[in-house]
């Protein structure tokens, strides 16, 4: 089965911050997990480079938009590598192949009769690249997101007949209750549709930085139309000489809640207008907050993800943000929270369990995992199935909770059994065998499942256990016999200095 997962493409008007790393890590966790299940995965991320957000930022900096895009796109690419994302392609909307395909699809929408000439009059936020209704303004004529004064615009544009898709969209929602999740976002998008859809501008007359409208080169295609199409165009040129569209389309999108309307309303309508299948699903996550505020460049409260990873490591970041904030909701993160979970959960619970288990296998069984029947540990039984189920529902936090319950169960188990005491008497040899086997198997099972979240850590531990296989079909606790030779393992989460209070 194919599994095509995407992130939003990020604006290159500024440097990346942790909010941007968030969706990419989420998509990577899903991609890695699905590969472990043997799915044929394609994972796409990239940068959104056209339109006013980038053109205006470049102007403020006194550079050309392409120069700014080249520089910042590179930073997003660095981030993707640094967070250890296994994306199969990195799209840039300035790629000539993307631009050509955008023109092809927009021409199709035009030829199918959904484009007309008209005049736009109203407010437009260049930072959002969004046309604002009166209900979306605050303090008279300010953008509710960026709090900047908006000018009333009047432009002759090409329009996309979004209103023609009112009924098809309502039907799409009625037929597919899981199409947009969580449910609250499904309801939000549906009620937006039910309020009645207005036609939208498909082009911009005053802007030069974009893809020319194929039948009217005096205008460029509106940046959101250009950007949304990335999910579709990428498959046509990601592999030279090969078109992957039939193999992977339709996609599963992960997005933040601020761009719901574009993805859950405009995007499927565009695809219907072009005669292309709509996405399989859209999952909407919340915001990472700093001191209760959305982390954003305009509010000046961003965390630099590179700094966090320098300090705590990539795996810790990948773990922490999904453990601390329920994926789908908004939630606060903090340096103190990072330290707390690093020390109490990663170092003490998981790291310690690993090092003491390996040490006991070394000491009591010459480094060879004994063969035995696994101890009855409910939290471990059926764990891969439960984790898969949660991840099928894009419940990244729920899946992690399942895994962590198992880690805690293993810790209680070793604490209750006290093998170091039993080892003093040869008569307990069988029991020791069972304990050590259960610990090795429990650690193997949780680590195979954790590897989607913390790939390097899990890999190191599985190597030390002599069980490097990541396949989910053998991840069940007790699925492997004893006999593996264990190796050395340096501390997985060395103690870090906590910041002075
Ligand atoms: N370029 C558009 C997306 C086009 S997709 C066809 C865009 N870019 S963005 O860089 O501004 O934001 C990209 C994503 O990052 C959004 O989904 C947004 O929600 C997410 N985040 C930005 N800040 C965030 C947080 N503080 N927390 C979580 N995600 C946030 O919009």
Short mmCIF file of C-alpha atoms and ligand atoms in Angstrom, two decimals:
data_model
loop_
_atom_site.label_atom_id
_atom_site.label_comp_id
_atom_site.label_asym_id
_atom_site.label_seq_id
_atom_site.Cartn_x
_atom_site.Cartn_y
_atom_site.Cartn_z
CA UNK A 1 0.00 0.00 0.00
CA UNK A 2 1.24 3.50 -0.72
CA UNK A 3 1.32 6.20 1.91
CA UNK A 4 1.99 9.77 0.82
CA UNK A 5 2.42 12.26 3.65
CA UNK A 6 3.09 16.00 3.33
CA UNK A 7 3.87 19.04 5.48
CA UNK A 8 2.92 22.61 4.61
CA UNK A 9 5.64 24.25 2.60
CA UNK A 10 7.26 26.97 4.65
CA UNK A 11 7.51 30.63 3.76
CA UNK A 12 11.07 31.69 3.18
CA UNK A 13 10.43 35.22 4.40
CA UNK A 14 12.29 34.44 7.63
CA UNK A 15 14.48 31.86 9.32
CA UNK A 16 12.85 28.64 10.48
CA UNK A 17 11.64 28.36 14.08
CA UNK A 18 10.46 25.49 16.21
CA UNK A 19 6.87 25.83 15.00
CA UNK A 20 8.13 24.87 11.54
CA UNK A 21 10.08 21.89 12.79
CA UNK A 22 6.92 20.64 14.51
CA UNK A 23 4.92 19.52 11.47
CA UNK A 24 8.00 18.14 9.73
CA UNK A 25 8.87 15.96 12.70
CA UNK A 26 5.26 14.78 12.94
CA UNK A 27 5.25 13.79 9.28
CA UNK A 28 8.60 12.08 9.71
CA UNK A 29 7.32 10.01 12.63
CA UNK A 30 4.41 8.82 10.49
CA UNK A 31 6.65 8.16 7.48
CA UNK A 32 9.14 6.15 9.51
CA UNK A 33 6.43 4.17 11.25
CA UNK A 34 4.68 3.35 7.97
CA UNK A 35 7.96 2.20 6.44
CA UNK A 36 8.39 -0.09 9.44
CA UNK A 37 5.02 -1.54 8.52
CA UNK A 38 6.26 -2.22 5.01
CA UNK A 39 4.21 0.53 3.34
CA UNK A 40 5.44 2.22 0.18
CA UNK A 41 6.01 5.69 1.64
CA UNK A 42 6.60 9.05 0.03
CA UNK A 43 7.21 11.99 2.35
CA UNK A 44 7.28 15.55 1.02
CA UNK A 45 8.25 18.87 2.56
CA UNK A 46 9.69 22.08 1.13
CA UNK A 47 9.46 25.84 0.82
CA UNK A 48 6.85 28.32 -0.38
CA UNK A 49 8.76 31.04 -2.16
CA UNK A 50 6.45 33.26 -4.19
CA UNK A 51 3.98 35.99 -3.32
CA UNK A 52 3.97 39.07 -1.14
CA UNK A 53 5.21 37.42 2.06
CA UNK A 54 8.56 36.79 0.42
CA UNK A 55 8.62 39.72 -2.00
CA UNK A 56 7.98 42.24 0.78
CA UNK A 57 10.46 40.68 3.19
CA UNK A 58 13.11 40.83 0.45
CA UNK A 59 12.29 44.46 -0.21
CA UNK A 60 12.65 45.31 3.47
CA UNK A 61 16.08 43.66 3.44
CA UNK A 62 17.10 45.33 0.20
CA UNK A 63 17.66 42.06 -1.66
CA UNK A 64 15.85 40.39 -4.54
CA UNK A 65 13.18 37.80 -3.72
CA UNK A 66 15.11 35.02 -5.40
CA UNK A 67 18.20 35.80 -3.37
CA UNK A 68 16.22 35.72 -0.12
CA UNK A 69 14.45 32.54 -1.19
CA UNK A 70 17.74 30.80 -2.05
CA UNK A 71 19.26 31.75 1.28
CA UNK A 72 16.34 30.86 3.52
CA UNK A 73 15.29 27.77 1.63
CA UNK A 74 18.76 26.45 2.43
CA UNK A 75 18.10 27.10 6.13
CA UNK A 76 14.88 25.08 5.97
CA UNK A 77 16.74 22.33 4.19
CA UNK A 78 19.37 22.38 6.96
CA UNK A 79 16.62 22.14 9.54
CA UNK A 80 15.07 19.14 7.81
CA UNK A 81 18.43 17.37 7.93
CA UNK A 82 19.15 18.39 11.47
CA UNK A 83 15.83 17.07 12.78
CA UNK A 84 16.69 13.82 11.01
CA UNK A 85 13.67 13.89 8.71
CA UNK A 86 13.58 11.21 6.05
CA UNK A 87 11.74 13.22 3.40
CA UNK A 88 11.87 11.72 -0.07
CA UNK A 89 11.92 15.11 -1.75
CA UNK A 90 12.27 18.77 -0.86
CA UNK A 91 10.16 20.94 -3.13
CA UNK A 92 10.78 24.61 -3.82
CA UNK A 93 7.96 26.45 -5.55
CA UNK A 94 10.61 28.27 -7.58
CA UNK A 95 11.56 24.93 -9.21
CA UNK A 96 10.88 25.37 -12.95
CA UNK A 97 9.18 21.94 -13.06
CA UNK A 98 6.75 23.02 -10.34
CA UNK A 99 6.03 26.29 -12.12
CA UNK A 100 5.29 24.54 -15.41
CA UNK A 101 2.97 22.05 -13.76
CA UNK A 102 1.13 24.81 -11.88
CA UNK A 103 0.46 26.52 -15.19
CA UNK A 104 -0.78 23.25 -16.64
CA UNK A 105 -3.25 22.63 -13.81
CA UNK A 106 -4.47 26.24 -13.69
CA UNK A 107 -4.99 26.14 -17.44
CA UNK A 108 -7.07 22.99 -16.92
CA UNK A 109 -9.23 24.73 -14.31
CA UNK A 110 -9.68 27.57 -16.80
CA UNK A 111 -10.51 25.24 -19.68
CA UNK A 112 -13.02 23.39 -17.53
CA UNK A 113 -14.92 26.66 -17.17
CA UNK A 114 -14.17 27.66 -13.57
CA UNK A 115 -12.20 30.85 -14.22
CA UNK A 116 -13.62 34.28 -15.02
CA UNK A 117 -12.45 37.87 -15.12
CA UNK A 118 -13.51 40.16 -12.31
CA UNK A 119 -12.57 42.97 -9.96
CA UNK A 120 -11.44 42.35 -6.42
CA UNK A 121 -12.21 45.02 -3.91
CA UNK A 122 -11.48 44.59 -0.24
CA UNK A 123 -8.77 44.09 2.32
CA UNK A 124 -5.73 41.92 1.68
CA UNK A 125 -3.02 40.98 4.19
CA UNK A 126 0.33 40.65 2.40
CA UNK A 127 1.81 38.70 5.31
CA UNK A 128 -0.97 36.10 5.29
CA UNK A 129 -1.31 36.40 1.53
CA UNK A 130 -5.01 36.26 2.28
CA UNK A 131 -8.08 38.26 1.32
CA UNK A 132 -9.88 39.30 4.49
CA UNK A 133 -13.57 39.54 5.12
CA UNK A 134 -14.79 42.22 7.52
CA UNK A 135 -15.28 39.55 10.18
CA UNK A 136 -11.56 38.74 9.98
CA UNK A 137 -10.42 42.28 10.80
CA UNK A 138 -9.75 43.80 14.22
CA UNK A 139 -9.50 47.46 15.32
CA UNK A 140 -11.11 48.69 12.15
CA UNK A 141 -8.90 47.41 9.36
CA UNK A 142 -6.08 45.45 11.02
CA UNK A 143 -5.18 41.84 10.22
CA UNK A 144 -6.22 39.79 13.27
CA UNK A 145 -3.08 37.63 12.94
CA UNK A 146 -0.37 40.14 12.13
CA UNK A 147 -2.00 43.22 13.69
CA UNK A 148 -0.87 45.37 10.78
CA UNK A 149 -2.99 48.03 9.14
CA UNK A 150 -4.45 46.78 5.83
CA UNK A 151 -5.14 48.85 2.78
CA UNK A 152 -8.30 48.53 0.77
CA UNK A 153 -7.39 47.12 -2.60
CA UNK A 154 -9.05 47.24 -5.96
CA UNK A 155 -7.63 45.07 -8.71
CA UNK A 156 -8.76 43.46 -11.92
CA UNK A 157 -8.05 39.77 -11.39
CA UNK A 158 -8.81 36.36 -12.68
CA UNK A 159 -11.21 34.57 -10.36
CA UNK A 160 -11.69 30.97 -9.42
CA UNK A 161 -15.35 29.99 -9.16
CA UNK A 162 -15.17 28.48 -5.68
CA UNK A 163 -18.92 28.91 -5.25
CA UNK A 164 -19.51 26.20 -7.88
CA UNK A 165 -18.14 23.65 -5.40
CA UNK A 166 -20.46 24.38 -2.51
CA UNK A 167 -22.50 21.23 -3.03
CA UNK A 168 -19.66 18.91 -4.05
CA UNK A 169 -17.76 19.97 -0.93
CA UNK A 170 -20.75 19.42 1.34
CA UNK A 171 -21.11 15.98 -0.18
CA UNK A 172 -17.40 15.26 0.26
CA UNK A 173 -17.72 16.09 3.95
CA UNK A 174 -20.94 14.13 4.40
CA UNK A 175 -19.49 11.04 2.73
CA UNK A 176 -16.15 11.16 4.55
CA UNK A 177 -16.49 12.01 8.22
CA UNK A 178 -12.79 11.26 8.76
CA UNK A 179 -11.67 13.43 5.90
CA UNK A 180 -10.64 16.26 8.18
CA UNK A 181 -9.56 15.47 11.74
CA UNK A 182 -9.77 16.22 14.65
CA UNK A 183 -13.55 16.42 14.56
CA UNK A 184 -13.63 20.02 15.82
CA UNK A 185 -11.71 21.06 12.69
CA UNK A 186 -14.03 19.05 10.46
CA UNK A 187 -16.95 20.98 11.97
CA UNK A 188 -15.14 24.28 11.60
CA UNK A 189 -14.40 23.69 7.91
CA UNK A 190 -17.88 22.40 7.18
CA UNK A 191 -19.55 25.36 8.85
CA UNK A 192 -17.34 27.68 6.80
CA UNK A 193 -18.58 25.92 3.66
CA UNK A 194 -22.19 26.03 4.80
CA UNK A 195 -22.04 29.78 5.34
CA UNK A 196 -21.79 30.05 1.57
CA UNK A 197 -18.65 30.19 -0.54
CA UNK A 198 -17.49 33.28 -2.39
CA UNK A 199 -15.40 33.12 -5.53
CA UNK A 200 -11.74 33.95 -4.94
CA UNK A 201 -9.00 35.76 -6.82
CA UNK A 202 -6.77 33.38 -8.66
CA UNK A 203 -4.20 35.97 -9.72
CA UNK A 204 -2.45 39.13 -8.59
CA UNK A 205 -1.95 42.07 -10.93
CA UNK A 206 0.58 44.16 -9.03
CA UNK A 207 3.03 41.45 -8.15
CA UNK A 208 5.83 40.14 -10.37
CA UNK A 209 7.28 37.46 -8.05
CA UNK A 210 5.23 34.41 -8.97
CA UNK A 211 4.14 32.05 -11.72
CA UNK A 212 2.65 33.90 -14.73
CA UNK A 213 -0.99 33.18 -15.53
CA UNK A 214 -0.62 31.09 -18.70
CA UNK A 215 -3.22 32.99 -20.76
CA UNK A 216 -2.40 36.45 -19.33
CA UNK A 217 1.26 37.04 -18.58
CA UNK A 218 0.52 40.44 -17.06
CA UNK A 219 -0.64 38.65 -13.90
CA UNK A 220 0.91 36.07 -11.60
CA UNK A 221 -0.96 33.17 -10.04
CA UNK A 222 -2.09 33.87 -6.49
CA UNK A 223 0.51 32.40 -4.16
CA UNK A 224 -1.85 30.05 -2.33
CA UNK A 225 -3.00 28.42 -5.58
CA UNK A 226 0.65 28.02 -6.58
CA UNK A 227 1.63 26.73 -3.12
CA UNK A 228 -1.19 24.23 -2.62
CA UNK A 229 -0.38 22.63 -5.95
CA UNK A 230 3.08 21.66 -4.63
CA UNK A 231 1.61 18.49 -3.15
CA UNK A 232 0.56 17.41 -6.60
CA UNK A 233 3.35 18.78 -8.80
CA UNK A 234 6.17 17.27 -6.72
CA UNK A 235 5.22 13.73 -7.68
CA UNK A 236 5.62 14.54 -11.36
CA UNK A 237 9.31 15.48 -11.12
CA UNK A 238 10.74 14.32 -7.78
CA UNK A 239 12.39 11.40 -9.59
CA UNK A 240 13.95 12.37 -12.89
CA UNK A 241 12.36 10.55 -15.78
CA UNK A 242 9.63 9.07 -13.63
CA UNK A 243 6.14 10.28 -12.76
CA UNK A 244 5.11 9.08 -9.30
CA UNK A 245 1.61 10.54 -9.37
CA UNK A 246 -0.27 7.31 -10.02
CA UNK A 247 1.81 5.49 -7.47
CA UNK A 248 1.27 7.90 -4.55
CA UNK A 249 -1.58 10.34 -5.16
CA UNK A 250 -3.81 11.18 -3.21
CA UNK A 251 -1.91 12.62 -0.28
CA UNK A 252 -2.41 12.79 3.47
CA UNK A 253 -1.76 16.33 4.61
CA UNK A 254 -0.56 17.53 7.99
CA UNK A 255 -1.10 21.24 8.60
CA UNK A 256 -1.38 23.83 11.36
CA UNK A 257 -4.78 25.22 12.26
CA UNK A 258 -4.08 28.65 10.76
CA UNK A 259 -4.22 27.27 7.23
CA UNK A 260 -7.34 25.14 7.56
CA UNK A 261 -9.52 27.11 5.14
CA UNK A 262 -6.97 26.87 2.34
CA UNK A 263 -6.51 23.13 2.70
CA UNK A 264 -9.95 21.95 3.68
CA UNK A 265 -12.03 24.20 1.41
CA UNK A 266 -10.11 25.86 -1.43
CA UNK A 267 -7.72 22.99 -2.15
CA UNK A 268 -10.27 20.20 -2.69
CA UNK A 269 -12.37 22.59 -4.81
CA UNK A 270 -9.35 23.37 -7.00
CA UNK A 271 -8.67 19.69 -7.46
CA UNK A 272 -12.29 18.96 -8.35
CA UNK A 273 -12.18 21.84 -10.85
CA UNK A 274 -9.08 20.34 -12.46
CA UNK A 275 -10.52 16.81 -12.44
CA UNK A 276 -7.96 15.49 -9.95
CA UNK A 277 -8.77 13.21 -7.04
CA UNK A 278 -9.03 15.04 -3.69
CA UNK A 279 -6.59 14.27 -0.83
CA UNK A 280 -7.11 11.19 1.28
CA UNK A 281 -7.14 13.09 4.57
CA UNK A 282 -6.10 16.25 6.33
CA UNK A 283 -4.95 16.34 9.92
CA UNK A 284 -4.84 19.70 11.67
CA UNK A 285 -2.55 20.31 14.60
CA UNK A 286 -2.50 23.16 17.09
CA UNK A 287 0.15 25.69 18.04
CA UNK A 288 3.23 25.35 20.10
CA UNK A 289 2.95 28.19 22.57
CA UNK A 290 5.54 30.10 24.53
CA UNK A 291 4.14 31.66 27.66
CA UNK A 292 0.61 31.08 26.33
CA UNK A 293 1.30 32.83 22.99
CA UNK A 294 1.70 31.30 19.58
CA UNK A 295 5.35 31.13 18.77
CA UNK A 296 5.77 33.34 15.77
CA UNK A 297 8.28 35.58 14.14
CA UNK A 298 5.97 38.59 14.32
CA UNK A 299 5.51 38.18 18.07
CA UNK A 300 9.28 37.77 18.58
CA UNK A 301 8.94 34.77 20.90
CA UNK A 302 10.39 32.04 18.75
CA UNK A 303 12.59 29.21 19.92
CA UNK A 304 15.51 28.45 17.65
CA UNK A 305 15.25 24.73 16.98
CA UNK A 306 18.98 24.49 16.21
CA UNK A 307 19.82 25.80 19.68
CA UNK A 308 17.46 23.33 21.36
CA UNK A 309 19.04 20.45 19.49
CA UNK A 310 22.55 21.63 20.32
CA UNK A 311 21.63 21.48 23.97
CA UNK A 312 19.32 18.48 24.31
CA UNK A 313 19.90 16.51 21.11
CA UNK A 314 17.62 15.88 18.17
CA UNK A 315 15.86 12.84 19.60
CA UNK A 316 14.94 14.70 22.77
CA UNK A 317 13.28 17.43 20.74
CA UNK A 318 11.44 14.85 18.65
CA UNK A 319 10.21 13.17 21.81
CA UNK A 320 9.46 16.18 23.95
CA UNK A 321 7.15 18.15 21.66
CA UNK A 322 4.80 15.21 21.15
CA UNK A 323 4.91 14.15 24.78
CA UNK A 324 4.36 17.60 26.23
CA UNK A 325 1.64 18.87 23.89
CA UNK A 326 -1.20 16.64 22.72
CA UNK A 327 -0.89 16.58 18.94
CA UNK A 328 -4.00 18.35 17.64
CA UNK A 329 -4.26 20.78 20.57
CA UNK A 330 -2.40 23.96 21.44
CA UNK A 331 0.10 23.65 24.23
CA UNK A 332 2.95 25.41 25.96
CA UNK A 333 6.53 24.28 25.84
CA UNK A 334 9.40 25.59 27.91
CA UNK A 335 13.09 25.07 28.63
CA UNK A 336 12.17 23.85 32.12
CA UNK A 337 9.77 21.33 30.59
CA UNK A 338 12.51 20.04 28.30
CA UNK A 339 14.86 19.52 31.24
CA UNK A 340 12.23 17.87 33.35
CA UNK A 341 11.22 15.29 30.76
CA UNK A 342 14.81 14.73 29.69
CA UNK A 343 15.90 13.87 33.21
CA UNK A 344 12.86 12.11 34.59
CA UNK A 345 11.61 10.20 31.55
CA UNK A 346 14.42 9.83 29.06
CA UNK A 347 17.42 9.52 31.37
CA UNK A 348 15.80 7.91 34.42
CA UNK A 349 13.05 5.77 33.00
CA UNK A 350 14.17 4.68 29.54
CA UNK A 351 17.94 5.26 29.68
CA UNK A 352 18.34 3.64 33.08
CA UNK A 353 16.16 0.69 32.20
CA UNK A 354 18.35 0.08 29.16
CA UNK A 355 21.66 0.36 30.94
CA UNK A 356 20.74 -1.71 33.97
CA UNK A 357 19.13 -4.44 31.82
CA UNK A 358 22.18 -4.72 29.60
CA UNK A 359 24.48 -4.65 32.60
CA UNK A 360 22.60 -7.53 34.27
CA UNK A 361 22.60 -9.59 31.08
CA UNK A 362 26.37 -9.00 30.99
CA UNK A 363 26.93 -9.82 34.62
CA UNK A 364 24.60 -12.79 35.15
CA UNK A 365 24.54 -14.40 31.68
CA UNK A 366 27.87 -13.47 30.11
CA UNK A 367 26.17 -11.04 27.74
CA UNK A 368 23.87 -13.57 26.11
CA UNK A 369 20.10 -13.02 26.35
CA UNK A 370 18.71 -16.22 27.89
CA UNK A 371 15.78 -18.04 26.30
CA UNK A 372 12.61 -18.17 28.39
CA UNK A 373 8.87 -17.58 28.36
CA UNK A 374 8.11 -13.88 28.63
CA UNK A 375 6.59 -12.69 31.89
CA UNK A 376 2.93 -11.66 31.73
CA UNK A 377 3.08 -7.89 31.35
CA UNK A 378 -0.23 -6.51 30.09
CA UNK A 379 1.14 -3.16 28.95
CA UNK A 380 3.54 -5.00 26.63
CA UNK A 381 1.12 -7.47 25.07
CA UNK A 382 -0.34 -6.26 21.79
CA UNK A 383 1.59 -2.99 22.02
CA UNK A 384 2.55 -2.76 18.30
CA UNK A 385 -1.11 -3.10 17.32
CA UNK A 386 -2.21 -0.39 19.73
CA UNK A 387 0.53 1.97 18.59
CA UNK A 388 -0.30 1.37 14.92
CA UNK A 389 -3.95 2.05 15.59
CA UNK A 390 -3.14 5.34 17.28
CA UNK A 391 -0.81 6.37 14.47
CA UNK A 392 -3.42 5.46 11.85
CA UNK A 393 -5.52 8.11 13.58
CA UNK A 394 -2.51 10.51 13.57
CA UNK A 395 -2.61 10.43 17.37
CA UNK A 396 1.11 10.91 17.85
CA UNK A 397 0.77 11.72 21.53
CA UNK A 398 -1.54 8.77 22.22
CA UNK A 399 0.86 6.34 20.56
CA UNK A 400 3.73 7.70 22.60
CA UNK A 401 1.69 7.34 25.78
CA UNK A 402 1.06 3.68 24.98
CA UNK A 403 4.78 3.12 24.53
CA UNK A 404 5.63 4.99 27.69
CA UNK A 405 3.19 2.96 29.75
CA UNK A 406 5.17 -0.07 28.64
CA UNK A 407 8.50 1.54 29.59
CA UNK A 408 7.08 2.29 33.04
CA UNK A 409 5.73 -1.25 33.37
CA UNK A 410 9.17 -2.65 32.64
CA UNK A 411 10.68 -0.41 35.28
CA UNK A 412 8.12 -1.56 37.86
CA UNK A 413 8.76 -5.13 36.85
CA UNK A 414 12.50 -4.98 37.43
CA UNK A 415 11.93 -3.06 40.66
CA UNK A 416 9.45 -5.67 41.94
CA UNK A 417 11.51 -8.69 40.91
CA UNK A 418 14.83 -7.40 42.25
CA UNK A 419 16.94 -9.76 40.13
CA UNK A 420 20.11 -8.50 41.84
CA UNK A 421 18.90 -10.19 45.01
CA UNK A 422 17.71 -13.36 43.29
CA UNK A 423 21.08 -13.69 41.56
CA UNK A 424 22.73 -14.53 44.87
CA UNK A 425 21.13 -17.98 44.83
CA UNK A 426 21.74 -20.46 41.96
CA UNK A 427 18.29 -21.99 42.65
CA UNK A 428 16.73 -18.88 41.09
CA UNK A 429 18.46 -19.42 37.73
CA UNK A 430 15.23 -20.03 35.80
CA UNK A 431 13.56 -16.98 37.24
CA UNK A 432 16.55 -14.86 36.39
CA UNK A 433 16.39 -16.22 32.85
CA UNK A 434 12.80 -15.15 32.58
CA UNK A 435 13.42 -11.70 34.02
CA UNK A 436 16.39 -10.99 31.76
CA UNK A 437 14.63 -12.36 28.70
CA UNK A 438 11.52 -10.30 29.48
CA UNK A 439 13.56 -7.15 29.95
CA UNK A 440 15.46 -7.68 26.71
CA UNK A 441 12.29 -8.42 24.80
CA UNK A 442 10.38 -5.55 26.42
CA UNK A 443 13.17 -3.14 25.62
CA UNK A 444 13.37 -4.43 22.08
CA UNK A 445 9.63 -4.04 21.55
CA UNK A 446 9.40 -0.50 22.94
CA UNK A 447 12.56 0.54 21.10
CA UNK A 448 11.33 -0.71 17.72
CA UNK A 449 8.18 1.34 18.32
CA UNK A 450 10.09 4.34 19.61
CA UNK A 451 12.43 4.38 16.66
CA UNK A 452 9.94 6.43 14.63
CA UNK A 453 10.17 9.10 17.35
CA UNK A 454 13.79 8.76 18.43
CA UNK A 455 15.59 7.02 15.58
CA UNK A 456 19.18 7.41 16.77
CA UNK A 457 18.52 6.42 20.35
CA UNK A 458 16.45 3.40 19.40
CA UNK A 459 19.02 2.35 16.86
CA UNK A 460 21.83 2.48 19.42
CA UNK A 461 19.87 0.45 21.91
CA UNK A 462 18.71 -2.13 19.39
CA UNK A 463 22.30 -2.54 18.18
CA UNK A 464 23.41 -3.07 21.76
CA UNK A 465 20.67 -5.68 22.19
CA UNK A 466 21.94 -7.45 19.08
CA UNK A 467 18.50 -6.95 17.47
CA UNK A 468 18.76 -4.21 14.84
CA UNK A 469 15.63 -5.21 12.88
CA UNK A 470 13.01 -2.42 12.82
CA UNK A 471 10.19 -4.36 11.13
CA UNK A 472 6.89 -3.96 12.93
CA UNK A 473 5.79 -7.52 12.20
CA UNK A 474 8.29 -8.83 14.74
CA UNK A 475 7.98 -5.95 17.22
CA UNK A 476 5.66 -7.90 19.53
CA UNK A 477 7.06 -8.54 22.98
CA UNK A 478 8.30 -12.13 23.10
CA UNK A 479 8.37 -12.58 19.32
CA UNK A 480 12.12 -13.23 19.26
CA UNK A 481 13.91 -16.10 20.97
CA UNK A 482 16.84 -15.54 23.31
CA UNK A 483 20.42 -16.12 22.27
CA UNK A 484 21.45 -12.66 21.08
CA UNK A 485 24.81 -11.37 22.22
CA UNK A 486 24.46 -7.94 23.80
CA UNK A 487 27.06 -5.23 23.39
CA UNK A 488 28.18 -2.09 25.14
CA UNK A 489 26.00 0.96 25.38
CA UNK A 490 27.18 4.42 26.36
CA UNK A 491 24.52 6.32 28.36
CA UNK A 492 21.62 7.14 26.03
CA UNK A 493 20.77 10.35 27.87
CA UNK A 494 23.75 11.61 29.82
CA UNK A 495 22.87 13.94 32.67
CA UNK A 496 22.72 17.54 31.58
CA UNK A 497 23.39 20.60 33.64
CA UNK A 498 20.11 22.19 34.58
CA UNK A 499 19.85 25.94 34.11
CA UNK A 500 20.39 28.00 37.24
CA UNK A 501 17.05 28.98 38.77
N1 LIG B 1 3.44 28.85 3.19
C1 LIG B 1 2.26 28.61 3.94
C2 LIG B 1 1.80 27.18 3.80
C3 LIG B 1 1.55 26.74 2.39
S1 LIG B 1 1.12 25.05 2.32
C4 LIG B 1 0.61 24.83 0.76
C5 LIG B 1 2.53 28.89 5.41
N2 LIG B 1 3.80 28.88 5.79
S2 LIG B 1 4.32 29.19 7.26
O1 LIG B 1 5.74 29.02 7.19
O2 LIG B 1 3.82 30.44 7.72
O3 LIG B 1 3.67 28.12 8.20
C6 LIG B 1 3.78 26.77 7.89
C7 LIG B 1 3.22 25.93 9.00
O4 LIG B 1 3.96 26.11 10.19
C8 LIG B 1 1.75 26.23 9.31
O5 LIG B 1 1.02 25.03 9.30
C9 LIG B 1 1.77 26.78 10.67
O6 LIG B 1 0.69 26.45 11.44
C10 LIG B 1 3.03 26.10 11.25
N3 LIG B 1 3.46 26.86 12.38
C11 LIG B 1 4.04 28.09 12.40
N4 LIG B 1 4.16 28.45 13.71
C12 LIG B 1 3.66 27.47 14.52
C13 LIG B 1 3.61 27.26 15.89
N5 LIG B 1 4.01 28.15 16.77
N6 LIG B 1 3.16 26.05 16.32
C14 LIG B 1 2.81 25.05 15.46
N7 LIG B 1 2.85 25.24 14.17
C15 LIG B 1 3.08 26.51 13.67
O7 LIG B 1 1.58 29.10 6.15
#
